[in-house]
Amino acid sequence: SEVDLCAMIGNLLDNAMEACLRQPEDSKKYIRIFLGTMKGQLYLSVYNSAGSDIRKSGKNYISSKDSPSHGFGLMRVDRIAEKYGGYVNRQNEDGVFATEIMLPL
């Protein structure tokens, strides 16, 4: 649904913007977004510059936000992708955080 797609994009962009804002002023900050179709599926990718404060537990990334009401965005993205039989891939390497999502059309 449009609501689910907006929730996914909104959460990913919110996280990307917050990651950029947490970086030092003199660092190179960027967000790259791609949304299109690939192999008959909806493909969404968000790449952003990231610091070294990203925490991971198993396959899950853990929020670095201080508030207990935050930190559920990536889980919501995962649940939405699962709801539609989609695939989520996340990577964090060399100052880059990337999320790729494939959803059947």
Short mmCIF file of C-alpha atoms in Angstrom, two decimals, residues 7-69:
data_model
loop_
_atom_site.label_atom_id
_atom_site.label_comp_id
_atom_site.label_asym_id
_atom_site.label_seq_id
_atom_site.Cartn_x
_atom_site.Cartn_y
_atom_site.Cartn_z
CA ALA A 7 6.53 4.37 6.07
CA MET A 8 9.52 2.50 4.63
CA ILE A 9 10.90 5.47 2.73
CA GLY A 10 10.22 7.86 5.61
CA ASN A 11 12.00 5.69 8.18
CA LEU A 12 15.02 5.13 5.94
CA LEU A 13 15.35 8.83 5.08
CA ASP A 14 14.87 9.90 8.69
CA ASN A 15 17.65 7.53 9.78
CA ALA A 16 19.93 8.69 6.96
CA MET A 17 19.43 12.38 7.83
CA GLU A 18 20.06 11.76 11.53
CA ALA A 19 23.22 9.79 10.72
CA CYS A 20 24.52 12.67 8.60
CA LEU A 21 23.73 15.21 11.31
CA ARG A 22 25.69 13.21 13.91
CA GLN A 23 28.87 13.37 11.84
CA PRO A 24 31.55 16.02 12.36
CA GLU A 25 31.11 19.27 10.44
CA ASP A 26 34.21 18.71 8.33
CA SER A 27 33.18 15.21 7.14
CA LYS A 28 31.68 14.44 3.76
CA LYS A 29 27.94 13.89 4.23
CA TYR A 30 25.63 12.39 1.62
CA ILE A 31 22.42 10.49 1.07
CA ARG A 32 21.77 8.55 -2.15
CA ILE A 33 18.32 7.22 -2.94
CA PHE A 34 17.21 5.01 -5.80
CA LEU A 35 13.66 3.80 -6.39
CA GLY A 36 12.70 1.87 -9.49
CA THR A 37 11.83 -1.50 -10.91
CA MET A 38 14.32 -4.30 -11.33
CA LYS A 39 13.56 -7.84 -12.51
CA GLY A 40 9.83 -7.29 -12.07
CA GLN A 41 10.21 -6.05 -8.50
CA LEU A 42 10.22 -2.70 -6.78
CA TYR A 43 13.80 -1.85 -5.83
CA LEU A 44 14.57 0.73 -3.16
CA SER A 45 18.05 1.61 -1.95
CA VAL A 46 19.22 4.24 0.50
CA TYR A 47 22.96 4.81 1.00
CA ASN A 48 24.24 7.39 3.43
CA SER A 49 27.45 8.47 5.06
CA ALA A 50 27.70 7.14 8.60
CA GLY A 51 29.97 7.38 11.57
CA SER A 52 31.43 4.56 13.59
CA ASP A 53 28.63 4.62 16.18
CA ILE A 54 26.48 2.01 14.40
CA ARG A 55 25.73 -0.92 16.68
CA LYS A 56 24.66 -4.38 15.59
CA SER A 57 23.37 -7.42 17.46
CA GLY A 58 23.29 -10.52 15.28
CA LYS A 59 21.53 -9.50 12.08
CA ASN A 60 19.78 -6.53 13.68
CA TYR A 61 21.01 -2.97 13.90
CA ILE A 62 20.44 -1.28 17.24
CA SER A 63 19.35 2.33 17.55
CA SER A 64 21.90 4.83 18.82
CA LYS A 65 19.08 7.23 19.74
CA ASP A 66 18.74 8.00 23.43
CA SER A 67 14.95 8.09 23.62
CA PRO A 68 13.09 4.83 24.36
CA SER A 69 10.39 5.86 21.87
#
